[in-house]
Amino acid sequence: MIAKCLEPVGRWFFPPENEAITTYLIWITFMKNIVHLIYMVWQKGLYPAPKPLPRTRSFWIAFGLVTLAVLAYIIYFSIFLTAKQDAFKTNGEDLGIMDQAIWSLLHGSMLHQTICNSLTDTNCYGLDGIYRFAIHFEPILFPISLLYLIWSDPKALMILQVLVVASGAFPAFWLARLRLQNAWAAVPFALLYLLYPAQQYAVNYDFHAVTLTIALLLFALYFLYTRKTLWFFVFVILCLACKEEIAGVVVMLGLWTLLLQRRWRVGLGLIALAFCWTAIGLIVIHYASPVGHSLLTSRYSYLGNSPVQVALTILTHPIGNHQRARAGAKPQALLAPASGAGGLSPAAGSLGTGASFAHTRPELGSVPIQICTAAASSTTRRSFRS
């Protein structure tokens, strides 16, 4: 029945004269499985409000071990990155760009940057430089710039990044504790977060606002799961402020809330917030850019020359886009560091699909999703069996 209902859709996406019949059948089967999964999820309601756990002596000992691991992480990376800066081993792109943009904000200019490699960059436009918002919509840089009132040095940005990312071990521990009902079983998940290679690569590679979302998304997931709505929206907004593509993750969080928690107002509010934030970002980039759109759009020129063409290409050629996203061993880089934990719970793992393939390095944006997925997998399977 489902296949018959989807047959006209399949013919529109894959007309016989353009696509092989096998591709059409794969699409129908895929859509049928998606509909079936959504139906099962809706019937089961996998994520009810968690039962509070007492904070026993065992909890505080386990939490203390996690705190020691976080402190060790902070000390190591702070020393390593500051020494790296002193040894001139950091990069003008992007640490120099971020340092210049933030410094300029406190000296009468709106996130102005002039550093650019005209041979390889797609964001070069004249010798006078550009505004940061002509490339990315990152309003989180406004409060971050206040740090330069205390210490105007790129080392401050790197240490701030280390502190924020390291704090993500705590929500990883709290989430795993609630899902597994055991504090000691949650400790390895916090350590997995701190030792995750893609996360450490992001921290080591200069300073980027989007790297902060590794921890901020985990805090958002924790407050979503515990249904602390106010704090959840606070961290969602902080995540959105780090980069424009995070709106895709927020949309997936909204769908996740609708399907798995059945919280209509929160879920619809998240989706509306993501679309409104995207609209604001497009307007800001339009006025900040000397060409009226992001200077990075050429990276996606293979999809089309306008937003409408890009959307149509994504909708009408999903198989081709999927194959392109798989090129360059990206799935291996995404799943291998966590031993494939992202595939244990499709419901939780799907949260990262909103932005993972939009980023040139999707493994960097999926760290909190994989940690959450690993913690959720055992109880998810148990819920489906019951």
XYZ file of C-alpha atoms in Angstrom:
386
model
C 0.000 0.000 0.000
C 2.762 2.434 0.934
C 4.682 1.626 -2.242
C 1.597 2.284 -4.362
C 1.003 5.630 -2.670
C 4.628 6.642 -3.239
C 4.733 5.475 -6.853
C 3.749 8.877 -8.349
C 6.386 10.547 -6.167
C 9.000 8.105 -7.380
C 8.069 8.699 -11.012
C 8.416 12.454 -10.509
C 11.826 12.125 -8.854
C 13.108 9.433 -11.222
C 11.411 9.621 -14.635
C 12.102 6.455 -16.689
C 13.878 8.368 -19.417
C 16.437 9.812 -16.985
C 16.996 7.198 -14.265
C 17.301 3.438 -14.213
C 14.366 1.442 -12.900
C 16.592 -0.035 -10.208
C 17.191 3.400 -8.738
C 13.458 3.989 -8.715
C 12.853 0.734 -6.813
C 15.576 1.603 -4.308
C 13.911 4.956 -3.694
C 10.486 3.356 -3.130
C 11.945 0.814 -0.698
C 13.828 3.523 1.149
C 10.733 5.691 1.520
C 8.684 2.716 2.669
C 11.222 1.914 5.376
C 11.299 5.541 6.506
C 7.512 5.647 6.819
C 7.551 2.357 8.732
C 10.269 3.611 11.088
C 8.356 6.826 11.777
C 5.227 4.798 12.513
C 7.098 2.517 14.952
C 8.714 5.477 16.676
C 5.382 7.249 17.041
C 3.741 4.151 18.508
C 6.492 3.479 21.018
C 7.358 7.002 22.159
C 10.981 6.172 22.886
C 11.936 9.113 25.050
C 9.526 9.760 27.928
C 10.523 12.083 30.748
C 13.443 10.450 32.607
C 13.086 9.327 36.181
C 15.312 11.351 38.540
C 18.242 9.459 40.021
C 19.536 10.073 43.556
C 22.987 11.616 43.792
C 24.650 8.988 45.900
C 28.263 8.697 46.971
C 28.903 6.557 43.901
C 27.632 9.379 41.682
C 29.944 11.962 43.224
C 32.981 9.689 42.911
C 32.184 9.022 39.243
C 31.532 12.719 38.653
C 34.854 13.533 40.329
C 36.682 11.216 37.936
C 35.035 12.928 34.975
C 36.018 16.323 36.409
C 39.643 15.198 36.758
C 39.616 14.036 33.134
C 38.197 17.410 32.056
C 40.887 19.280 34.006
C 43.614 17.117 32.466
C 42.185 17.847 29.007
C 42.093 21.600 29.689
C 45.639 21.725 31.056
C 47.100 19.662 28.219
C 45.452 21.504 25.335
C 45.933 24.940 26.888
C 49.684 24.354 27.220
C 49.913 22.700 23.814
C 48.013 25.393 21.898
C 49.698 28.368 23.562
C 53.092 26.794 22.847
C 51.957 26.217 19.282
C 51.113 29.916 18.948
C 54.482 30.949 20.417
C 56.239 28.654 17.938
C 54.412 30.281 14.983
C 52.696 26.983 14.148
C 49.168 28.385 13.992
C 47.586 29.638 10.786
C 46.599 32.994 9.397
C 43.599 31.129 8.062
C 41.655 30.822 10.221
C 43.115 31.916 13.581
C 44.505 35.134 12.122
C 41.181 35.871 10.445
C 39.198 35.357 13.648
C 41.697 37.375 15.694
C 41.573 40.284 13.250
C 37.767 40.239 12.950
C 37.206 40.177 16.719
C 39.872 42.833 17.353
C 38.331 45.108 14.727
C 34.936 44.866 16.411
C 36.361 46.577 19.492
C 38.065 49.236 17.388
C 35.216 50.689 15.381
C 34.719 48.148 12.596
C 32.135 45.401 12.184
C 34.150 42.157 12.205
C 36.409 43.328 9.381
C 38.992 40.944 7.916
C 41.626 41.352 5.202
C 43.537 38.047 5.374
C 42.931 36.055 2.214
C 44.751 33.662 -0.107
C 43.615 34.674 -3.576
C 44.987 31.467 -5.106
C 42.844 29.024 -3.146
C 40.144 30.949 -1.281
C 36.646 31.563 -2.572
C 36.025 34.439 -0.166
C 38.515 36.989 -1.545
C 37.078 40.298 -2.714
C 39.426 43.233 -3.161
C 42.331 44.546 -1.128
C 40.108 46.330 1.391
C 38.846 43.063 2.835
C 35.316 42.082 3.783
C 33.037 41.789 6.768
C 32.952 38.423 8.496
C 29.198 38.186 7.948
C 29.797 38.156 4.190
C 31.050 34.595 4.706
C 29.376 33.186 7.811
C 26.602 34.311 10.138
C 28.291 33.988 13.559
C 26.758 36.478 16.047
C 28.366 34.523 18.910
C 31.480 36.562 18.057
C 29.908 39.654 19.637
C 29.984 38.338 23.236
C 33.273 36.547 22.552
C 34.846 39.880 21.585
C 34.408 41.075 25.188
C 37.189 38.655 26.106
C 39.603 40.938 24.258
C 38.863 43.682 26.775
C 40.693 41.504 29.300
C 43.300 39.811 27.126
C 43.678 40.896 23.507
C 45.537 37.859 22.237
C 44.597 34.943 19.938
C 45.672 32.639 22.768
C 42.545 33.784 24.611
C 40.393 32.447 21.770
C 42.111 29.069 21.781
C 41.870 28.699 25.560
C 38.198 29.713 25.472
C 37.605 27.057 22.845
C 39.345 24.442 24.992
C 37.258 25.376 28.058
C 33.941 25.264 26.214
C 34.646 22.016 24.369
C 35.960 20.314 27.515
C 32.748 21.181 29.369
C 30.846 18.938 26.962
C 32.068 15.903 28.914
C 29.622 16.781 31.703
C 26.370 16.577 29.682
C 27.764 13.451 28.002
C 28.153 11.933 31.479
C 24.723 13.133 32.654
C 22.953 11.843 29.556
C 24.593 8.430 29.731
C 23.823 8.186 33.460
C 20.136 8.851 32.890
C 19.892 6.456 29.957
C 21.889 3.635 31.544
C 20.701 4.245 35.124
C 24.262 3.859 36.374
C 26.870 6.522 37.120
C 29.877 4.252 36.620
C 28.605 3.071 33.241
C 28.373 6.724 32.184
C 32.037 7.525 32.842
C 33.338 5.844 29.640
C 31.038 8.030 27.535
C 32.534 11.194 28.995
C 36.013 9.807 28.320
C 34.969 8.823 24.787
C 33.924 12.417 24.215
C 37.250 13.803 25.458
C 39.287 11.291 23.439
C 37.263 11.516 20.228
C 39.806 12.219 17.433
C 37.598 14.509 15.327
C 36.834 16.661 18.353
C 40.516 16.976 19.234
C 41.311 17.807 15.623
C 38.769 20.641 15.699
C 40.235 22.026 18.935
C 43.771 21.789 17.576
C 42.926 23.497 14.282
C 42.968 27.187 15.246
C 39.727 28.794 16.490
C 36.283 28.435 14.930
C 32.979 29.449 16.456
C 31.311 26.309 15.107
C 33.684 24.144 17.181
C 31.937 25.435 20.305
C 28.741 23.681 19.211
C 30.336 20.320 19.999
C 29.708 21.012 23.688
C 26.754 23.383 23.341
C 24.736 20.791 21.425
C 25.367 18.221 24.145
C 24.037 20.644 26.756
C 21.017 21.259 24.522
C 20.433 17.507 24.152
C 20.651 17.021 27.905
C 18.112 19.752 28.648
C 15.893 18.449 25.850
C 15.934 14.951 27.312
C 15.293 16.184 30.863
C 12.573 18.548 29.537
C 14.061 21.712 30.993
C 12.664 23.813 28.194
C 14.046 27.229 29.146
C 17.652 26.073 29.398
C 17.187 23.981 26.277
C 16.222 27.017 24.202
C 19.085 29.031 25.709
C 21.632 26.514 24.441
C 19.834 26.096 21.114
C 20.152 29.843 20.514
C 23.833 29.721 21.499
C 24.331 26.909 18.981
C 22.518 28.828 16.253
C 24.716 31.851 16.924
C 27.853 29.842 16.130
C 27.186 29.216 12.436
C 24.370 29.363 9.906
C 24.330 25.629 9.133
C 23.389 24.689 12.719
C 19.800 25.604 11.837
C 19.647 22.245 10.041
C 20.470 20.429 13.283
C 17.830 22.472 15.129
C 15.197 21.430 12.577
C 16.110 17.794 13.224
C 15.870 18.431 16.981
C 12.377 19.798 16.393
C 11.323 16.715 14.428
C 12.941 14.499 17.069
C 10.937 16.288 19.778
C 7.697 15.887 17.833
C 8.174 12.188 17.099
C 9.955 10.869 20.174
C 8.715 13.135 22.956
C 5.381 14.199 21.423
C 5.887 17.781 22.590
C 4.118 19.675 19.855
C 4.711 23.243 20.975
C 8.411 22.731 21.668
C 8.999 20.823 18.434
C 7.133 23.265 16.221
C 8.756 26.171 18.065
C 12.209 24.752 17.297
C 11.424 24.343 13.612
C 9.995 27.868 13.412
C 13.042 29.248 15.251
C 15.414 27.506 12.836
C 13.641 28.882 9.761
C 13.423 32.392 11.218
C 17.111 32.297 12.151
C 17.987 31.153 8.636
C 15.957 33.999 7.148
C 17.703 36.540 9.387
C 21.089 35.079 8.468
C 20.347 35.317 4.748
C 19.309 38.955 5.128
C 22.430 39.821 7.139
C 24.730 38.052 4.674
C 22.963 39.787 1.770
C 23.719 43.248 3.157
C 27.187 42.380 4.495
C 28.408 40.787 1.276
C 29.696 42.950 -1.576
C 28.033 40.597 -4.068
C 24.694 40.196 -2.288
C 25.210 36.612 -1.155
C 27.736 34.521 0.730
C 31.148 34.506 -0.900
C 31.320 30.767 -0.228
C 28.411 29.815 -2.485
C 30.815 28.778 -5.245
C 31.643 25.718 -3.150
C 28.173 24.423 -3.986
C 28.040 25.574 -7.611
C 27.726 21.949 -8.749
C 24.203 22.009 -7.303
C 23.076 25.101 -9.219
C 23.507 28.827 -9.651
C 20.647 29.967 -7.418
C 18.927 28.833 -4.202
C 15.987 27.518 -6.249
C 18.265 25.474 -8.503
C 20.146 24.100 -5.499
C 16.889 23.035 -3.822
C 15.611 21.385 -7.016
C 18.896 19.536 -7.532
C 18.812 18.178 -3.985
C 15.192 17.058 -4.352
C 15.391 15.603 -7.845
C 18.792 13.886 -7.600
C 19.025 12.485 -4.053
C 20.998 9.395 -5.098
C 23.653 11.408 -6.928
C 24.013 13.847 -4.047
C 24.264 10.953 -1.617
C 27.037 9.388 -3.687
C 28.898 12.702 -3.815
C 28.616 13.061 -0.041
C 30.060 9.566 0.346
C 33.115 10.443 -1.769
C 36.449 10.883 -0.051
C 35.844 8.301 2.697
C 33.584 10.681 4.638
C 31.387 7.896 6.111
C 34.513 6.149 7.404
C 35.803 9.375 8.940
C 32.386 9.949 10.470
C 31.787 6.532 12.014
C 35.164 4.860 12.517
C 36.490 6.921 15.482
C 33.490 5.862 17.598
C 33.500 2.295 16.239
C 30.241 2.817 14.377
C 28.286 3.917 17.449
C 26.314 6.335 15.281
C 24.523 3.402 13.638
C 23.313 1.789 16.864
C 20.354 4.120 17.288
C 19.037 5.561 14.001
C 16.534 7.737 15.880
C 19.291 9.543 17.782
C 21.854 9.349 15.005
C 19.539 11.112 12.556
C 19.870 14.351 14.546
C 23.093 15.254 12.793
C 21.833 14.813 9.241
C 20.567 18.376 9.065
C 24.075 19.810 8.837
C 26.570 16.967 8.537
C 26.667 16.817 4.753
C 26.476 20.595 4.388
C 29.853 20.883 6.067
C 33.081 20.083 4.312
C 34.094 17.994 7.335
C 30.888 16.387 8.605
C 32.734 14.361 11.232
C 33.403 17.557 13.218
C 29.757 18.421 13.647
C 28.641 14.941 14.638
C 30.602 14.464 17.870
C 27.714 15.130 20.300
C 25.342 13.091 18.158
C 27.594 10.032 18.228
C 28.123 10.276 21.987
C 24.378 10.644 22.559
C 23.665 7.801 20.122
C 26.001 5.399 21.875
C 24.366 6.106 25.224
C 20.876 5.802 23.775
C 21.353 2.631 21.762
C 20.822 0.001 24.463
C 17.645 1.511 25.861
C 16.341 2.243 22.356
C 16.589 -1.402 21.381
C 14.946 -2.357 24.655
C 12.038 0.016 23.952
C 11.412 -1.514 20.524
C 11.394 -5.011 21.982
C 8.938 -4.220 24.768
